[in-house]
Amino acid sequence: MPAEHSSSINDQATLISRYPVITYLALTFAISWAGAFAVAAPHIFRHESLPKLTGILMFPAMLLGPSLTGILLTGLSYGKAGLRNLFSRMARLRVPGIWYTTLLIPPILIFTVLTLLRLFASFVYSPNLFWLGLFFAVPAGFLEEIGWMGYAFPEMTVKKSFFFSSILLGLLWSLWHLPVINFLGVATPHGDYWFAFFLAFSTAMTAMRVIICWIYTNTKSVFLAQLLHTCSTGSLIIFGASHVTAAKEALWYGVYGVTLWVVVGIIALRNPRLTNA
């Protein structure tokens, strides 16, 4: 191997080892946002508004970012042993059964929030039953968590506390969705309410990320994190009220987000060691 090539590889490895989280985020955002732009580019260059189908297709392209980056950086940082460890955590199905009950958190809370809003606010909040939504959720849950929980979160907690790491990762995860935020939910595009929806969505997703991190911290199972992510995304699609306006959709996402933060508060009270970890 030429000395210059060997030196370049060593420099890359040193950069990753010194800044693993920054490297992960830079690559993940670059790959995902570039993929989304590539799908949307024909319409952008023609100065056309993006069709809903294009917005939907942007999301699968974005999934390459966290999944490929997680595998790549694990291999570069920890070699074959690191990859075996990553894949073993993705195959860790045998955890105490109580942890599998956490998969009920998203569907129960979403259905309850929408049902209460339907009863006390407006009939348009009636929960939907779009079961095909599960097929959209599985790729998101299983591909994204290879990077977010398989690589990024463990690296973040090397130097930072649980809650700092999980909340920061949740905020960054929410921001990662920005290119497709106008095509999430049913009231798309969100028009004048897109920023309100983004804030409500970020509130919910940051809380959900803390819950996912809490479960991972206790089980070291990327597989369970993948399942919970799938349940979260799937429940939003399956039960999401199908006749709401953009304003009402931002509202119910916000209420759901606040409800999730109540769950996070309960976790914090019952796990005081995490606040100091």
Short mmCIF file of C-alpha atoms in Angstrom, two decimals:
data_model
loop_
_atom_site.label_atom_id
_atom_site.label_comp_id
_atom_site.label_asym_id
_atom_site.label_seq_id
_atom_site.Cartn_x
_atom_site.Cartn_y
_atom_site.Cartn_z
CA MET A 1 0.00 0.00 0.00
CA PRO A 2 1.45 3.42 -0.97
CA ALA A 3 2.51 5.52 2.00
CA GLU A 4 0.28 8.42 0.89
CA HIS A 5 -2.79 6.16 0.78
CA SER A 6 -2.00 4.67 4.17
CA SER A 7 -1.55 8.14 5.66
CA SER A 8 -4.89 9.27 4.22
CA ILE A 9 -6.69 6.31 5.79
CA ASN A 10 -5.04 7.01 9.13
CA ASP A 11 -6.05 10.68 8.95
CA GLN A 12 -9.65 9.68 8.26
CA ALA A 13 -9.67 7.23 11.14
CA THR A 14 -8.22 9.88 13.45
CA LEU A 15 -10.88 12.41 12.40
CA ILE A 16 -13.67 9.91 13.03
CA SER A 17 -12.25 8.83 16.40
CA ARG A 18 -11.91 12.47 17.55
CA TYR A 19 -15.28 13.67 16.23
CA PRO A 20 -17.48 10.56 15.81
CA VAL A 21 -20.83 12.30 16.37
CA ILE A 22 -20.06 15.35 14.21
CA THR A 23 -18.79 13.05 11.45
CA TYR A 24 -21.94 10.93 11.68
CA LEU A 25 -24.24 13.94 11.55
CA ALA A 26 -22.38 15.59 8.68
CA LEU A 27 -22.47 12.44 6.54
CA THR A 28 -26.04 11.52 7.45
CA PHE A 29 -27.46 14.97 6.70
CA ALA A 30 -25.39 15.28 3.51
CA ILE A 31 -26.44 11.89 2.11
CA SER A 32 -30.09 12.21 3.15
CA TRP A 33 -30.64 15.78 2.04
CA ALA A 34 -28.76 15.20 -1.20
CA GLY A 35 -30.95 12.16 -1.86
CA ALA A 36 -34.09 14.18 -1.20
CA PHE A 37 -32.86 16.97 -3.46
CA ALA A 38 -32.05 14.49 -6.25
CA VAL A 39 -35.65 13.25 -6.22
CA ALA A 40 -37.10 16.76 -6.15
CA ALA A 41 -34.58 18.39 -8.52
CA PRO A 42 -36.53 17.99 -11.80
CA HIS A 43 -39.43 19.98 -10.36
CA ILE A 44 -37.20 22.49 -8.59
CA PHE A 45 -35.28 23.29 -11.77
CA ARG A 46 -38.58 23.77 -13.64
CA HIS A 47 -39.78 26.07 -10.83
CA GLU A 48 -42.72 23.76 -10.14
CA SER A 49 -44.35 22.98 -6.83
CA LEU A 50 -43.54 19.47 -5.68
CA PRO A 51 -46.28 16.88 -6.28
CA LYS A 52 -47.29 14.87 -3.24
CA LEU A 53 -45.90 11.68 -4.81
CA THR A 54 -42.50 13.33 -5.19
CA GLY A 55 -42.60 14.37 -1.54
CA ILE A 56 -43.37 10.78 -0.53
CA LEU A 57 -40.54 9.41 -2.68
CA MET A 58 -38.04 11.82 -1.13
CA PHE A 59 -38.29 10.00 2.18
CA PRO A 60 -36.99 6.57 1.03
CA ALA A 61 -34.00 8.35 -0.49
CA MET A 62 -33.31 9.99 2.87
CA LEU A 63 -33.21 6.64 4.67
CA LEU A 64 -29.85 5.90 3.06
CA GLY A 65 -28.21 8.58 5.20
CA PRO A 66 -28.46 7.15 8.73
CA SER A 67 -28.27 3.50 7.66
CA LEU A 68 -25.21 3.70 5.38
CA THR A 69 -23.40 6.16 7.63
CA GLY A 70 -23.98 4.04 10.72
CA ILE A 71 -22.55 0.94 9.06
CA LEU A 72 -19.66 2.81 7.39
CA LEU A 73 -18.48 4.61 10.53
CA THR A 74 -18.84 1.50 12.68
CA GLY A 75 -16.62 -0.39 10.26
CA LEU A 76 -14.06 2.40 10.01
CA SER A 77 -13.98 3.03 13.76
CA TYR A 78 -14.18 -0.50 15.16
CA GLY A 79 -13.48 -2.86 12.26
CA LYS A 80 -15.08 -6.26 11.82
CA ALA A 81 -15.57 -6.69 15.56
CA GLY A 82 -17.55 -3.46 15.66
CA LEU A 83 -19.75 -4.53 12.78
CA ARG A 84 -20.41 -7.88 14.46
CA ASN A 85 -21.38 -6.01 17.61
CA LEU A 86 -23.71 -3.70 15.66
CA PHE A 87 -25.43 -6.57 13.90
CA SER A 88 -25.71 -8.54 17.15
CA ARG A 89 -27.51 -5.57 18.74
CA MET A 90 -29.80 -5.44 15.72
CA ALA A 91 -30.59 -9.13 16.31
CA ARG A 92 -31.04 -8.83 20.10
CA LEU A 93 -34.60 -10.10 20.41
CA ARG A 94 -34.27 -11.74 23.82
CA VAL A 95 -34.89 -8.96 26.32
CA PRO A 96 -37.24 -8.98 29.35
CA GLY A 97 -40.80 -9.09 28.04
CA ILE A 98 -41.81 -5.96 29.92
CA TRP A 99 -39.80 -3.89 27.46
CA TYR A 100 -41.92 -5.10 24.56
CA THR A 101 -44.97 -3.51 26.20
CA THR A 102 -43.39 -0.11 25.51
CA LEU A 103 -44.28 -0.67 21.87
CA LEU A 104 -47.86 0.17 22.89
CA ILE A 105 -46.95 3.72 23.92
CA PRO A 106 -47.35 5.38 20.47
CA PRO A 107 -50.58 3.68 19.35
CA ILE A 108 -52.31 4.07 22.72
CA LEU A 109 -51.36 7.73 23.13
CA ILE A 110 -52.13 8.73 19.54
CA PHE A 111 -55.51 6.96 19.54
CA THR A 112 -56.37 8.44 22.94
CA VAL A 113 -55.36 12.00 22.02
CA LEU A 114 -57.38 11.90 18.79
CA THR A 115 -60.39 10.30 20.45
CA LEU A 116 -60.46 12.94 23.21
CA LEU A 117 -60.06 15.76 20.68
CA ARG A 118 -62.90 14.23 18.68
CA LEU A 119 -65.14 14.14 21.74
CA PHE A 120 -64.33 17.59 23.11
CA ALA A 121 -63.20 19.63 20.09
CA SER A 122 -64.25 18.47 16.62
CA PHE A 123 -65.37 15.36 14.77
CA VAL A 124 -62.55 15.91 12.24
CA TYR A 125 -60.10 14.50 14.78
CA SER A 126 -61.62 11.02 14.43
CA PRO A 127 -58.79 8.45 14.34
CA ASN A 128 -58.23 6.89 10.95
CA LEU A 129 -57.56 3.21 10.30
CA PHE A 130 -55.14 3.23 7.37
CA TRP A 131 -53.46 -0.10 8.06
CA LEU A 132 -51.26 0.09 4.96
CA GLY A 133 -49.34 2.77 6.82
CA LEU A 134 -47.38 0.00 8.51
CA PHE A 135 -45.63 -0.73 5.21
CA PHE A 136 -44.34 2.85 5.10
CA ALA A 137 -43.20 2.64 8.71
CA VAL A 138 -41.10 -0.54 8.58
CA PRO A 139 -38.32 0.81 6.28
CA ALA A 140 -38.12 4.02 8.32
CA GLY A 141 -37.85 2.24 11.64
CA PHE A 142 -35.41 -0.45 10.63
CA LEU A 143 -33.10 1.60 8.43
CA GLU A 144 -32.89 4.81 10.45
CA GLU A 145 -32.10 3.17 13.77
CA ILE A 146 -29.00 1.48 12.36
CA GLY A 147 -27.43 4.92 12.58
CA TRP A 148 -29.32 6.82 15.27
CA MET A 149 -29.20 4.10 17.93
CA GLY A 150 -26.65 1.71 16.46
CA TYR A 151 -23.93 4.34 16.23
CA ALA A 152 -24.77 7.94 17.14
CA PHE A 153 -26.37 7.57 20.58
CA PRO A 154 -23.71 5.22 22.03
CA GLU A 155 -21.03 7.64 20.85
CA MET A 156 -22.83 10.62 22.33
CA THR A 157 -23.15 9.05 25.78
CA VAL A 158 -19.41 8.42 26.02
CA LYS A 159 -18.93 12.04 27.14
CA LYS A 160 -22.44 13.40 27.76
CA SER A 161 -25.33 12.48 30.06
CA PHE A 162 -28.29 10.37 29.03
CA PHE A 163 -30.81 13.20 28.93
CA PHE A 164 -28.51 15.68 27.23
CA SER A 165 -27.61 13.10 24.56
CA SER A 166 -31.14 11.85 23.98
CA ILE A 167 -32.74 15.30 23.82
CA LEU A 168 -30.02 16.66 21.52
CA LEU A 169 -30.34 13.61 19.28
CA GLY A 170 -34.12 14.06 19.24
CA LEU A 171 -33.79 17.68 18.13
CA LEU A 172 -31.31 16.73 15.41
CA TRP A 173 -33.52 13.83 14.32
CA SER A 174 -36.43 16.25 13.99
CA LEU A 175 -34.30 18.66 11.95
CA TRP A 176 -33.20 15.79 9.71
CA HIS A 177 -36.85 15.49 8.54
CA LEU A 178 -36.92 19.11 7.35
CA PRO A 179 -36.78 18.42 3.56
CA VAL A 180 -39.94 16.29 3.78
CA ILE A 181 -41.73 18.08 6.63
CA ASN A 182 -44.30 19.55 4.25
CA PHE A 183 -45.30 16.04 3.17
CA LEU A 184 -45.68 14.44 6.60
CA GLY A 185 -49.22 13.93 7.83
CA VAL A 186 -52.39 14.26 5.77
CA ALA A 187 -52.90 18.05 5.57
CA THR A 188 -50.17 18.50 3.01
CA PRO A 189 -48.80 20.85 2.00
CA HIS A 190 -49.13 22.65 5.33
CA GLY A 191 -48.95 26.08 3.76
CA ASP A 192 -48.82 28.91 6.29
CA TYR A 193 -48.83 26.34 9.10
CA TRP A 194 -45.75 24.41 8.03
CA PHE A 195 -43.57 25.98 10.74
CA ALA A 196 -46.21 25.39 13.42
CA PHE A 197 -46.43 21.79 12.26
CA PHE A 198 -42.64 21.47 12.31
CA LEU A 199 -42.52 22.72 15.91
CA ALA A 200 -45.30 20.33 16.95
CA PHE A 201 -43.67 17.46 15.09
CA SER A 202 -40.29 18.25 16.70
CA THR A 203 -41.89 18.34 20.14
CA ALA A 204 -43.30 14.86 19.62
CA MET A 205 -40.25 13.36 17.93
CA THR A 206 -37.77 14.68 20.50
CA ALA A 207 -39.82 13.13 23.32
CA MET A 208 -40.12 9.88 21.37
CA ARG A 209 -36.36 9.83 20.85
CA VAL A 210 -35.81 10.14 24.61
CA ILE A 211 -38.12 7.16 25.12
CA ILE A 212 -36.30 5.14 22.45
CA CYS A 213 -32.95 6.01 24.06
CA TRP A 214 -34.28 5.01 27.49
CA ILE A 215 -35.31 1.61 26.17
CA TYR A 216 -32.01 1.12 24.37
CA THR A 217 -30.04 2.11 27.47
CA ASN A 218 -31.79 -0.63 29.44
CA THR A 219 -31.75 -3.37 26.79
CA LYS A 220 -28.86 -2.56 24.40
CA SER A 221 -31.24 -3.82 21.70
CA VAL A 222 -31.18 -1.86 18.44
CA PHE A 223 -33.89 -4.26 17.30
CA LEU A 224 -36.29 -3.02 20.00
CA ALA A 225 -35.45 0.58 19.07
CA GLN A 226 -36.27 -0.29 15.46
CA LEU A 227 -39.60 -1.78 16.51
CA LEU A 228 -40.55 1.24 18.62
CA HIS A 229 -39.61 3.62 15.80
CA THR A 230 -41.77 1.51 13.46
CA CYS A 231 -44.67 1.62 15.92
CA SER A 232 -44.29 5.40 16.29
CA THR A 233 -44.25 6.14 12.57
CA GLY A 234 -46.83 3.47 11.82
CA SER A 235 -49.27 4.76 14.45
CA LEU A 236 -49.00 8.32 13.14
CA ILE A 237 -49.87 7.11 9.64
CA ILE A 238 -52.47 4.50 10.61
CA PHE A 239 -54.45 6.57 13.14
CA GLY A 240 -53.72 10.08 11.86
CA ALA A 241 -56.95 12.03 11.42
CA SER A 242 -57.65 12.13 7.70
CA HIS A 243 -59.90 15.20 7.46
CA VAL A 244 -58.01 17.80 9.49
CA THR A 245 -56.85 21.15 8.22
CA ALA A 246 -53.18 22.09 8.45
CA ALA A 247 -53.87 24.14 11.58
CA LYS A 248 -55.75 21.30 13.28
CA GLU A 249 -53.05 18.81 12.35
CA ALA A 250 -50.39 20.99 13.94
CA LEU A 251 -52.61 21.20 17.02
CA TRP A 252 -53.08 17.47 17.51
CA TYR A 253 -49.39 16.76 16.89
CA GLY A 254 -48.61 19.35 19.54
CA VAL A 255 -51.01 17.79 22.05
CA TYR A 256 -49.51 14.38 21.32
CA GLY A 257 -46.03 15.81 21.80
CA VAL A 258 -46.93 17.28 25.19
CA THR A 259 -48.41 13.92 26.20
CA LEU A 260 -45.17 12.18 25.25
CA TRP A 261 -43.23 14.65 27.39
CA VAL A 262 -45.42 13.66 30.33
CA VAL A 263 -44.23 10.09 29.73
CA VAL A 264 -40.64 11.36 29.62
CA GLY A 265 -41.23 13.14 32.93
CA ILE A 266 -42.47 9.92 34.49
CA ILE A 267 -39.38 8.11 33.19
CA ALA A 268 -37.15 10.80 34.70
CA LEU A 269 -38.88 10.57 38.09
CA ARG A 270 -38.66 6.78 38.16
CA ASN A 271 -35.07 6.70 36.92
CA PRO A 272 -33.25 9.47 38.81
CA ARG A 273 -29.85 7.95 38.01
CA LEU A 274 -30.39 8.87 34.36
CA THR A 275 -30.50 12.58 35.18
CA ASN A 276 -26.97 12.29 36.57
CA ALA A 277 -25.58 9.69 34.19
#
